[in-house]
Amino acid sequence: MFENESQPNLFNPRFSSRFFENYAGKMISDPKVAIIELVANAWDSGATEVRIIWPVHPDVFFEISDNGCGMTKDEFIKRWSEFNYNRINVQGSTAKIIGINANIERQVFGRNGKGRHSLFCFSKKYKVETWKDSTKSVFTVTMSSGDAPYKIELVEQTNHIGNGTRISTNFSTNLEEKKWLEVDEIKELIGTKFIVDPTHFKIYINDELIQHSDILKHAKEYEYELPSYGNITLYLIDSKVVGRTTKQHGVVWWVNGRLVGDPSWKDFKGSFLDGRSSEARRYTIIVKADILVDEVKDDWTGFNETEKVKIVQESINTFILETISDLMQDVRREEKISILESQRRTLKELSTPSRNAIGSFITQVQQRCPTIKTSHLENVVEVLASMEKSKSVYKLLKQLSNMSPDDMDSLSHILDEWDIMDAKLVLDELKKRLDLIEQLDDIVENSKTNELHELQPLFEYGLWIFGPEYESIEFSSNKSLATVLKTHFNVDDTTTLKNPRQRPDFVVLPDCSFGIYSSDKYGENGETVEVCGTSKVLIIELKRGGSTITLDNIYQANNYATEIIKSGKIEHDTSIVCYVLGTKVDPILKSMEMGSITIHPRSFSLVLRQAHSRTFKLMDKIRKNKNIEYDNDEEVEEVLKQKGFEDFESLSVPND
């Protein structure tokens, strides 16, 4: 403090030489921030053209000029003399584009006038020439200390037509090396910091026009609506699609067409989008978040730490991981391979099904839990691999040790006749069918059984019970024909089902339910084989437990089968087979055939006996699958083939 000579009891504050370091921050310490601020000032002036003279070492002269609105002498003195000049209050949040016929305005970047001091990043003194209203005013601005952090001096005023501003200086001879940027660096920097309309904003460096990035044309666009805040647009850019690589990768935040901070994957560290992965470095995600315009730091190096910024960034990061990541399959593949590589030794000791199970598990977790950290997934896979190893080795050894000599002989005979894969296929299928029969035994004749939720789904899987032809996967549930029966019986799903969407392909009546299945008919069309109709319709009608099937039920079955024919949804030669199942069947009833309609009345007990007789006729299925091969997990196979596995080749590894 220094005593005021005119008023001895008052003291004037003084500014130290370090004032600007705190006040303007990176605007006067980082040349990249400084030059962008100077270009942004030209944008805010309504300029359509900016010209920069950037010195090539050892030259030191720098100049930036624009054809914006310019300033009068009084306007310059007011704006340059006032700290924290409020640009929005004085000039508004938009600027009219100068020199064009159309009345077009643009959103400005400036808020408090700090950017005008960016020239102090390169020199302690600079010159400003600005012209408006037929007069050009020339000033010098010099950094100082004491009563004011800088001084402004009016050098001269002359007549001048048009509008514009030119700022120039000689770079300090002791300018730190880190502040001296090469021309190519400046070109790339400016070309990637702004997404602007090149028609109304051209930037020249040393007389060379800067080409603004046009990569948005090749980007995948997404719209994200954040309640209470507004819409945000995201662009996913793949450098391989764009056709050129870029140093900028990661998530890029843009506000009003200007980059905020630098591209980064920092918020995704540890996930599959970790920027350390080579594949992640291929991608750039641009987030256009104009709703955060009031949250940007003064120097545009980031956002202020506010609750709004926190909510927006967390929401966008989650959206990126859960939605956009679906298009970045190669990134997830690289993560998967990395995890598998950490378990190579264990994988080599596992059977092929166990390896594939682990590969499939990783893929499913990546799809269902995209936000999971790679390290966490790696730990889970390590545990799973150990469990698979234990299951495939120690459990088998324990079972073999408990077998009697006779059992061992029997197993030996089986293995002489069967491959392990064939035997497993038979046993797995047989177990499923025996389990199904056991379930049917327990509930088919129970009057309290719910046909829709319990019986019909079981018979849908058990179509094989009614004959070998129904083993084909070509027989599938037919919702369209079910709708015909619902109309015939005047069935309203909303009154018969708690959830009408649950099984719309089933028809439910008070005393029975229907499952309708069909297979396609194929015909040749030139050199191709195409679906040309319906080959057969199978209808399974289930009566409630305790019911007896009578002649009336047979006639009813014929009626609804006829209704299907009349609907025109099948061809005249399509055969319809109806199985009417109940606890008992009137002894006088037999299967009836009426034209293309065949009706079979059956008791549940007879159906179950048929099921038991068919569970052992699986030889055709085995022959069909004799040459079955595993659909091996691609990434697992790639890891196992990597160099470095030669040492493990001598290990005996089961393939089944």
XYZ file of C-alpha atoms in Angstrom:
656
model
C 0.000 0.000 0.000
C 1.118 3.529 -0.763
C -0.171 6.689 0.917
C -2.416 8.903 -1.194
C -0.671 12.311 -1.327
C -3.910 14.289 -1.688
C -5.588 12.390 1.139
C -2.912 11.286 3.645
C -5.207 8.890 5.495
C -6.122 6.907 2.372
C -3.903 4.224 0.834
C -3.935 3.070 -2.795
C -3.608 -0.685 -3.519
C -0.856 -1.755 -5.892
C -0.635 -4.545 -8.478
C 2.341 -6.892 -8.409
C 3.968 -8.264 -11.556
C 2.296 -11.624 -10.816
C -1.235 -10.197 -10.960
C -1.998 -11.460 -14.464
C -0.861 -14.999 -13.632
C -3.818 -15.319 -11.284
C -6.268 -13.091 -13.124
C -5.954 -14.445 -16.676
C -4.453 -17.860 -15.904
C -3.734 -20.009 -18.966
C -4.746 -17.199 -21.303
C -1.321 -15.639 -20.704
C 0.654 -18.782 -19.823
C -0.420 -21.337 -22.449
C 0.115 -20.257 -26.083
C -2.494 -22.743 -27.336
C -5.148 -21.208 -25.103
C -3.980 -17.696 -25.977
C -4.207 -18.038 -29.756
C -7.642 -19.646 -29.565
C -8.869 -16.789 -27.356
C -7.678 -14.277 -29.931
C -9.510 -16.110 -32.726
C -12.618 -16.313 -30.509
C -12.511 -12.541 -30.023
C -12.609 -12.128 -33.814
C -15.617 -14.463 -33.923
C -17.353 -12.371 -31.246
C -16.761 -9.210 -33.290
C -18.899 -10.585 -36.156
C -15.914 -11.073 -38.457
C -16.128 -13.282 -41.526
C -12.366 -13.344 -42.088
C -9.406 -13.634 -39.721
C -5.802 -13.367 -40.873
C -2.877 -14.438 -38.702
C 0.805 -13.814 -39.330
C 2.614 -16.411 -37.287
C 6.393 -16.007 -37.050
C 8.697 -18.724 -38.276
C 11.769 -18.817 -36.061
C 13.882 -16.674 -35.890
C 11.264 -14.107 -37.009
C 9.314 -12.652 -34.093
C 6.565 -10.485 -35.617
C 3.001 -11.637 -34.866
C -0.269 -10.146 -36.103
C -3.947 -11.073 -36.032
C -6.503 -9.014 -37.948
C -10.225 -9.339 -38.649
C -13.011 -7.597 -40.551
C -15.370 -7.538 -37.583
C -17.278 -4.571 -36.170
C -14.184 -2.746 -34.882
C -14.277 -0.138 -32.089
C -14.337 3.604 -31.724
C -11.751 5.245 -29.486
C -14.196 5.520 -26.593
C -15.417 1.923 -26.973
C -11.868 0.586 -26.911
C -10.857 2.632 -23.858
C -13.977 1.575 -21.959
C -13.625 -2.123 -22.761
C -9.843 -2.365 -22.301
C -9.820 -0.317 -19.113
C -12.492 -2.243 -17.239
C -11.653 -5.427 -15.347
C -14.183 -8.265 -15.755
C -15.910 -6.325 -18.517
C -19.427 -7.814 -18.804
C -19.735 -8.453 -22.513
C -23.246 -9.959 -22.252
C -24.751 -6.993 -20.381
C -23.170 -4.367 -22.607
C -23.228 -5.970 -26.081
C -25.567 -8.933 -25.698
C -25.028 -12.687 -26.160
C -25.006 -12.517 -29.965
C -23.019 -10.647 -32.606
C -24.237 -9.558 -36.026
C -22.098 -10.864 -38.849
C -20.482 -7.885 -40.555
C -20.329 -7.289 -44.304
C -23.143 -9.542 -45.542
C -26.602 -8.657 -46.796
C -28.461 -11.145 -44.591
C -29.223 -10.211 -41.008
C -27.440 -13.172 -39.394
C -26.296 -13.264 -35.789
C -24.038 -15.757 -34.014
C -23.667 -16.803 -30.388
C -20.567 -15.250 -28.821
C -17.946 -17.000 -26.707
C -16.801 -14.078 -24.563
C -18.199 -13.343 -21.125
C -15.866 -11.159 -19.037
C -13.265 -9.709 -21.398
C -10.266 -11.645 -20.062
C -9.455 -13.043 -23.514
C -8.321 -9.631 -24.765
C -5.222 -9.938 -22.578
C -4.007 -13.078 -24.368
C -1.306 -11.136 -26.238
C 0.551 -10.851 -22.923
C 1.297 -14.567 -23.341
C 3.810 -13.610 -26.055
C 5.000 -10.143 -25.140
C 4.675 -7.479 -22.477
C 3.640 -4.877 -25.049
C 1.370 -5.003 -28.074
C -0.301 -2.608 -30.522
C -4.023 -2.395 -31.305
C -5.385 -0.769 -34.476
C -9.164 -0.651 -34.684
C -11.420 1.246 -37.091
C -15.087 2.120 -37.099
C -17.257 5.055 -38.169
C -14.575 6.209 -40.679
C -11.899 6.574 -37.978
C -8.975 4.357 -37.080
C -7.552 4.524 -33.563
C -4.104 3.172 -32.700
C -3.168 2.176 -29.137
C -0.327 0.469 -27.332
C -0.984 -1.725 -24.310
C 1.929 -2.379 -21.950
C 2.088 -4.720 -18.955
C 3.158 -2.926 -15.789
C 2.860 -3.042 -12.026
C 2.115 -0.567 -9.315
C -1.048 1.490 -9.688
C -2.326 -0.605 -12.669
C -1.434 -4.018 -14.123
C -1.176 -2.477 -17.609
C -1.183 0.902 -19.308
C -3.055 2.059 -22.422
C -1.707 4.835 -24.646
C -3.493 6.421 -27.609
C -0.897 6.779 -30.358
C -2.895 8.351 -33.165
C -6.237 8.631 -34.975
C -6.659 8.759 -38.757
C -9.409 8.586 -41.325
C -10.230 5.033 -42.376
C -13.145 3.374 -44.148
C -14.785 0.116 -43.132
C -14.584 -1.863 -39.925
C -12.008 -4.120 -38.324
C -9.248 -4.683 -35.795
C -5.541 -5.520 -36.050
C -3.410 -6.554 -33.061
C 0.340 -7.040 -33.378
C 3.493 -7.525 -31.357
C 7.028 -8.812 -31.515
C 7.466 -12.038 -29.567
C 9.755 -11.505 -26.596
C 13.321 -12.513 -27.323
C 13.372 -14.442 -24.049
C 10.092 -16.194 -24.819
C 10.220 -19.651 -23.288
C 10.739 -22.395 -25.801
C 7.483 -24.102 -24.771
C 5.517 -21.069 -26.022
C 7.007 -21.171 -29.494
C 4.678 -23.249 -31.616
C 5.374 -24.322 -35.158
C 3.051 -23.119 -37.912
C 1.698 -26.623 -38.548
C 0.805 -26.953 -34.862
C -1.168 -23.720 -35.023
C -2.991 -24.854 -38.146
C -4.045 -28.158 -36.621
C -4.967 -26.494 -33.324
C -7.273 -23.916 -34.859
C -8.723 -26.370 -37.372
C -9.881 -28.688 -34.596
C -10.988 -26.152 -31.968
C -13.944 -24.759 -33.891
C -16.904 -26.353 -35.668
C -18.092 -23.332 -37.642
C -19.713 -22.394 -40.907
C -16.781 -21.889 -43.323
C -18.970 -19.616 -45.456
C -19.123 -16.963 -42.733
C -15.844 -17.534 -40.860
C -12.567 -18.091 -42.680
C -9.197 -18.220 -40.930
C -5.884 -17.706 -42.733
C -2.448 -18.413 -41.291
C 0.415 -16.910 -43.238
C -2.045 -16.484 -46.150
C -3.077 -20.179 -46.109
C -6.760 -20.924 -45.514
C -7.363 -23.243 -42.568
C -9.657 -26.114 -43.527
C -12.063 -26.766 -40.699
C -12.665 -30.388 -39.941
C -15.410 -31.977 -42.037
C -15.409 -35.272 -40.150
C -18.977 -34.799 -38.903
C -20.180 -35.867 -42.359
C -18.815 -39.336 -41.647
C -20.023 -39.533 -38.045
C -22.831 -41.569 -36.530
C -25.245 -39.125 -34.899
C -27.195 -39.633 -31.664
C -29.746 -37.458 -29.881
C -29.910 -37.583 -26.085
C -32.645 -35.830 -24.126
C -31.808 -34.899 -20.555
C -34.978 -34.052 -18.604
C -35.032 -30.552 -17.091
C -31.950 -29.521 -19.093
C -32.552 -30.124 -22.803
C -31.170 -32.013 -25.797
C -27.569 -33.007 -26.450
C -26.205 -34.269 -29.784
C -23.396 -36.820 -29.917
C -21.248 -37.884 -32.881
C -19.192 -41.077 -33.031
C -16.212 -40.739 -35.377
C -14.083 -43.691 -36.461
C -10.746 -42.608 -37.936
C -10.776 -45.665 -40.220
C -14.090 -44.545 -41.704
C -13.005 -40.910 -41.993
C -9.924 -42.073 -43.843
C -7.291 -40.332 -41.770
C -5.867 -40.570 -38.298
C -5.930 -37.786 -35.746
C -4.083 -37.008 -32.541
C -7.423 -36.123 -31.019
C -9.325 -39.097 -29.641
C -11.622 -39.613 -26.712
C -14.679 -37.635 -25.645
C -14.762 -34.075 -26.980
C -17.102 -31.505 -25.447
C -18.281 -28.660 -27.676
C -20.298 -25.616 -26.680
C -21.607 -23.240 -29.354
C -19.192 -24.771 -31.862
C -16.058 -24.404 -29.716
C -14.013 -27.084 -27.989
C -14.056 -27.103 -24.194
C -10.850 -28.541 -22.749
C -9.105 -31.348 -24.627
C -10.338 -34.719 -25.936
C -9.931 -37.398 -23.292
C -11.005 -40.857 -22.114
C -10.206 -39.910 -18.492
C -13.774 -40.500 -17.298
C -13.623 -44.054 -18.691
C -10.319 -45.174 -17.193
C -10.465 -48.852 -16.305
C -13.389 -49.590 -18.651
C -13.204 -51.065 -22.148
C -13.006 -47.444 -23.375
C -9.757 -46.881 -21.515
C -7.728 -44.591 -23.776
C -4.646 -46.751 -23.280
C -6.103 -49.399 -25.602
C -5.033 -49.113 -29.242
C -8.574 -49.594 -30.563
C -10.078 -46.894 -28.326
C -7.572 -44.465 -29.808
C -9.329 -44.889 -33.160
C -12.448 -43.148 -31.928
C -13.601 -39.657 -31.136
C -16.975 -38.886 -29.572
C -18.110 -35.283 -29.972
C -20.663 -34.087 -27.430
C -22.406 -30.864 -28.486
C -23.714 -29.526 -25.188
C -24.804 -25.933 -25.737
C -26.908 -26.260 -22.580
C -23.640 -25.881 -20.615
C -22.704 -22.516 -22.116
C -22.944 -20.783 -18.729
C -20.825 -23.462 -17.036
C -17.659 -23.037 -19.158
C -14.509 -21.758 -17.463
C -13.245 -18.347 -18.515
C -10.354 -19.826 -20.504
C -12.445 -22.672 -21.995
C -10.094 -25.319 -20.606
C -12.991 -27.109 -18.947
C -16.265 -26.717 -17.088
C -16.839 -25.234 -13.672
C -17.592 -27.824 -11.003
C -21.344 -27.344 -10.638
C -24.195 -29.741 -9.943
C -25.528 -29.218 -13.475
C -22.181 -30.168 -15.030
C -21.938 -33.241 -12.813
C -25.418 -34.479 -13.791
C -24.894 -33.841 -17.508
C -21.454 -35.470 -17.673
C -22.485 -38.544 -15.662
C -25.593 -39.011 -17.829
C -23.633 -38.667 -21.076
C -20.869 -41.016 -19.909
C -23.446 -43.679 -19.045
C -25.183 -43.165 -22.399
C -21.856 -43.598 -24.202
C -21.047 -46.839 -22.378
C -24.517 -48.338 -22.774
C -25.465 -47.172 -26.259
C -22.664 -45.913 -28.461
C -20.337 -48.701 -27.352
C -22.463 -51.165 -29.353
C -20.837 -49.744 -32.515
C -17.345 -50.151 -31.093
C -17.181 -53.932 -31.269
C -13.464 -53.920 -32.008
C -12.777 -52.089 -28.737
C -14.721 -54.689 -26.771
C -12.984 -57.451 -28.717
C -9.592 -56.053 -27.743
C -10.676 -55.955 -24.101
C -11.913 -59.554 -24.331
C -8.634 -60.775 -25.832
C -6.683 -58.955 -23.119
C -8.709 -60.723 -20.418
C -8.325 -64.102 -22.101
C -4.570 -63.588 -22.405
C -4.339 -63.253 -18.638
C -5.877 -66.744 -18.373
C -4.003 -68.464 -21.214
C -2.388 -71.149 -19.084
C -5.705 -72.137 -17.505
C -7.532 -72.026 -20.861
C -5.046 -74.455 -22.353
C -5.908 -76.987 -19.659
C -9.685 -76.712 -20.181
C -11.936 -78.648 -22.513
C -13.251 -76.915 -25.625
C -16.805 -76.487 -24.211
C -15.352 -74.889 -21.067
C -13.211 -72.522 -23.132
C -16.202 -71.550 -25.237
C -18.308 -71.063 -22.108
C -15.752 -68.591 -20.736
C -15.542 -66.743 -24.062
C -19.331 -66.541 -24.258
C -19.527 -65.352 -20.638
C -17.166 -62.428 -21.311
C -19.164 -61.377 -24.386
C -22.476 -61.465 -22.490
C -21.103 -59.460 -19.560
C -19.715 -56.833 -21.958
C -23.148 -56.525 -23.568
C -25.257 -56.548 -20.404
C -22.889 -54.670 -18.073
C -21.053 -52.164 -20.321
C -19.986 -50.026 -17.348
C -18.073 -52.828 -15.616
C -14.383 -52.135 -15.082
C -11.965 -54.324 -17.015
C -10.119 -55.257 -13.827
C -13.366 -56.415 -12.201
C -14.346 -58.510 -15.214
C -10.845 -59.985 -15.323
C -11.159 -61.077 -11.689
C -14.541 -62.717 -12.325
C -13.177 -64.574 -15.363
C -10.231 -65.816 -13.308
C -12.625 -67.335 -10.762
C -14.820 -68.801 -13.514
C -11.818 -70.370 -15.270
C -10.712 -71.983 -12.023
C -14.223 -73.337 -11.465
C -14.351 -74.759 -14.987
C -10.970 -76.392 -14.469
C -12.124 -77.949 -11.219
C -15.399 -79.104 -12.735
C -13.824 -80.698 -15.796
C -10.952 -82.446 -14.012
C -11.467 -83.114 -10.322
C -15.160 -83.946 -10.508
C -14.464 -86.480 -13.264
C -11.580 -88.016 -11.305
C -13.791 -88.347 -8.224
C -16.574 -90.004 -10.209
C -14.142 -92.442 -11.826
C -12.611 -93.345 -8.470
C -16.051 -94.282 -7.095
C -16.973 -96.581 -9.989
C -17.076 -100.357 -9.439
C -15.007 -102.682 -11.691
C -18.231 -103.684 -13.520
C -19.121 -100.036 -14.105
C -15.640 -99.361 -15.463
C -16.008 -102.266 -17.882
C -19.391 -100.946 -19.011
C -17.951 -97.488 -19.568
C -15.113 -98.981 -21.569
C -17.586 -100.819 -23.823
C -19.599 -97.612 -24.340
C -16.504 -95.648 -25.308
C -15.556 -98.364 -27.788
C -18.852 -97.771 -29.625
C -19.500 -94.066 -29.041
C -17.651 -90.780 -29.202
C -17.864 -88.800 -25.973
C -19.722 -86.029 -27.822
C -22.297 -88.464 -29.207
C -22.862 -90.051 -25.813
C -23.230 -86.634 -24.158
C -25.690 -85.524 -26.828
C -27.836 -88.618 -26.273
C -27.773 -88.358 -22.500
C -28.517 -84.622 -22.470
C -31.495 -85.008 -24.823
C -32.730 -88.084 -22.985
C -32.546 -86.302 -19.648
C -34.554 -83.352 -20.981
C -37.264 -85.667 -22.318
C -37.451 -87.799 -19.194
C -37.686 -84.647 -17.070
C -40.532 -83.444 -19.304
C -42.415 -86.732 -18.946
C -41.973 -86.608 -15.174
C -43.436 -83.104 -15.073
C -46.391 -84.153 -17.236
C -47.013 -87.198 -15.035
C -47.408 -84.929 -12.031
C -49.863 -82.393 -13.461
C -51.817 -83.586 -16.533
C -54.706 -85.160 -14.626
C -54.849 -82.589 -11.850
C -58.064 -80.535 -12.121
C -56.268 -77.536 -10.618
C -53.575 -77.449 -13.305
C -53.395 -74.211 -15.290
C -53.319 -75.283 -18.952
C -51.972 -71.953 -20.222
C -49.101 -71.444 -17.807
C -48.179 -75.053 -17.031
C -49.388 -77.588 -19.619
C -49.246 -75.765 -22.944
C -45.581 -74.676 -22.589
C -44.611 -78.275 -21.746
C -46.406 -79.699 -24.778
C -44.891 -76.974 -26.944
C -41.480 -78.430 -26.148
C -42.854 -81.971 -26.312
C -44.228 -82.002 -29.867
C -41.922 -84.995 -30.455
C -44.399 -87.054 -28.401
C -46.903 -86.971 -31.285
C -44.558 -88.407 -33.890
C -41.084 -88.184 -35.442
C -42.208 -85.598 -37.994
C -42.794 -83.077 -35.218
C -39.166 -83.262 -34.085
C -38.308 -80.791 -36.847
C -37.487 -77.257 -35.826
C -39.667 -76.178 -38.759
C -42.738 -76.635 -36.567
C -43.270 -73.400 -34.682
C -46.044 -71.605 -32.877
C -48.400 -69.749 -35.245
C -49.848 -66.556 -33.776
C -51.788 -65.712 -36.945
C -53.830 -68.952 -36.848
C -54.339 -68.531 -33.106
C -56.012 -65.207 -33.883
C -58.471 -67.007 -36.193
C -59.527 -69.311 -33.347
C -59.825 -66.403 -30.918
C -62.226 -64.731 -33.344
C -64.116 -67.994 -33.809
C -64.574 -68.450 -30.048
C -64.980 -64.696 -29.410
C -61.970 -64.687 -27.079
C -60.771 -61.392 -25.590
C -57.180 -61.693 -24.331
C -57.660 -58.846 -21.897
C -60.262 -60.881 -19.995
C -58.543 -64.274 -20.155
C -54.936 -63.291 -19.475
C -53.483 -61.191 -16.700
C -50.862 -60.092 -19.202
C -52.224 -60.240 -22.793
C -48.677 -60.162 -24.190
C -47.606 -63.189 -22.238
C -48.552 -65.879 -24.777
C -50.718 -64.423 -27.558
C -50.097 -67.579 -29.617
C -52.174 -69.673 -27.186
C -55.984 -69.672 -27.206
C -57.635 -69.939 -23.803
C -61.252 -70.982 -23.143
C -62.933 -71.680 -19.761
C -62.550 -75.467 -20.062
C -59.567 -75.883 -22.404
C -56.646 -74.234 -24.197
C -55.123 -74.511 -27.665
C -51.572 -74.446 -28.961
C -51.291 -74.030 -32.743
C -48.151 -74.926 -34.686
C -47.324 -75.031 -38.372
C -44.548 -75.875 -40.803
C -43.756 -74.096 -44.061
C -44.124 -75.545 -47.538
C -41.320 -74.938 -50.004
C -41.268 -74.715 -53.774
C -38.724 -73.982 -56.470
C -38.588 -70.534 -58.023
C -36.036 -70.731 -60.788
C -32.765 -71.679 -59.140
C -33.909 -70.913 -55.582
C -36.151 -72.678 -53.088
C -38.667 -70.403 -51.397
C -41.516 -70.649 -48.887
C -44.732 -70.998 -50.867
C -47.298 -71.773 -48.194
C -48.108 -73.901 -45.159
C -47.380 -77.621 -45.286
C -49.135 -78.787 -42.115
C -50.957 -77.339 -39.114
C -50.815 -79.085 -35.737
C -53.370 -78.153 -33.068
C -52.980 -79.350 -29.474
C -56.230 -78.934 -27.513
C -55.873 -79.577 -23.790
C -58.969 -80.248 -21.668
C -58.927 -79.571 -17.968
C -57.919 -82.390 -15.643
C -60.793 -84.844 -14.927
C -62.512 -84.184 -18.282
C -63.833 -86.842 -20.707
C -63.538 -86.335 -24.456
C -66.864 -86.888 -26.248
C -68.155 -86.838 -29.817
C -69.119 -83.178 -29.338
C -65.471 -82.351 -28.740
C -64.565 -84.059 -32.019
C -67.191 -82.027 -33.922
C -65.968 -78.862 -32.219
C -62.423 -79.645 -33.320
C -63.639 -80.132 -36.885
C -65.470 -76.784 -36.711
C -62.460 -74.728 -35.647
C -60.200 -76.546 -38.124
C -62.738 -75.689 -40.849
C -62.682 -72.084 -39.633
C -58.918 -71.979 -40.203
C -59.384 -73.246 -43.763
C -62.103 -70.632 -44.417
C -59.840 -67.849 -43.093
C -57.708 -68.118 -46.232
C -54.494 -68.131 -44.187
C -53.566 -71.632 -45.404
C -53.807 -73.405 -48.761
C -56.581 -75.838 -49.811
C -54.197 -78.794 -49.646
C -52.722 -77.953 -46.228
C -53.342 -80.812 -43.824
C -54.630 -80.023 -40.325
C -53.984 -82.476 -37.501
C -55.826 -81.940 -34.199
C -54.972 -83.746 -30.967
C -57.744 -83.406 -28.381
C -56.312 -84.455 -25.025
C -58.191 -85.151 -21.787
C -58.170 -87.414 -18.752
C -60.514 -89.933 -20.392
C -61.826 -90.674 -23.908
C -65.294 -92.021 -24.701
C -64.598 -95.714 -25.641
C -66.557 -95.427 -28.907
C -64.325 -92.638 -30.243
C -61.526 -93.230 -32.695
C -59.383 -90.992 -34.854
C -61.471 -89.316 -37.551
C -60.410 -88.023 -40.962
C -62.590 -85.468 -42.779
C -60.956 -84.251 -45.987
C -57.702 -82.508 -45.073
C -58.645 -82.532 -41.376
C -57.579 -85.371 -39.058
C -58.674 -85.455 -35.416
C -57.094 -87.714 -32.770
C -58.791 -88.026 -29.370
C -56.214 -89.090 -26.778
C -56.110 -89.594 -23.027
C -53.225 -88.078 -21.137
C -52.155 -91.531 -19.970
C -51.895 -92.812 -23.551
C -49.907 -89.759 -24.584
C -47.482 -90.343 -21.734
C -47.027 -93.992 -22.734
C -46.256 -92.827 -26.266
C -43.749 -90.371 -24.810
C -41.997 -93.127 -22.880
C -41.791 -95.292 -26.003
C -40.274 -92.494 -28.046
C -37.533 -91.440 -25.617
C -35.252 -94.219 -26.787
C -35.575 -93.654 -30.545
C -32.760 -91.187 -30.839
C -30.434 -93.022 -33.255
C -31.427 -90.844 -36.217
C -30.587 -87.769 -34.190
C -27.168 -89.211 -33.354
C -26.454 -90.107 -36.984
C -27.469 -86.627 -38.039
C -25.052 -85.088 -35.545
C -22.240 -87.623 -35.986
C -19.990 -85.062 -37.622
C -20.872 -82.241 -35.245
C -18.170 -79.640 -34.669
C -17.872 -77.012 -31.982
C -18.618 -73.443 -32.918
C -15.468 -72.299 -31.173
C -15.197 -68.875 -29.586
C -13.169 -66.767 -32.049
C -11.268 -64.743 -29.458
C -10.429 -67.806 -27.363
C -9.003 -69.529 -30.449
C -6.954 -66.432 -31.302
C -5.435 -66.298 -27.834
C -4.607 -70.008 -27.854
C -2.804 -69.650 -31.195
C -0.641 -66.761 -30.031
C 3.099 -67.165 -29.955
C 4.285 -68.354 -26.582
C 1.978 -71.317 -26.267
C 4.450 -73.798 -27.721
C 5.503 -74.788 -24.229
C 1.999 -76.020 -23.518
C 1.509 -78.109 -26.639
C 2.533 -81.290 -24.841
C -0.372 -81.016 -22.423
C -3.191 -83.486 -22.946
C -6.316 -81.408 -23.468
C -9.826 -82.838 -23.779
C -11.951 -81.538 -26.629
C -15.263 -82.745 -25.297
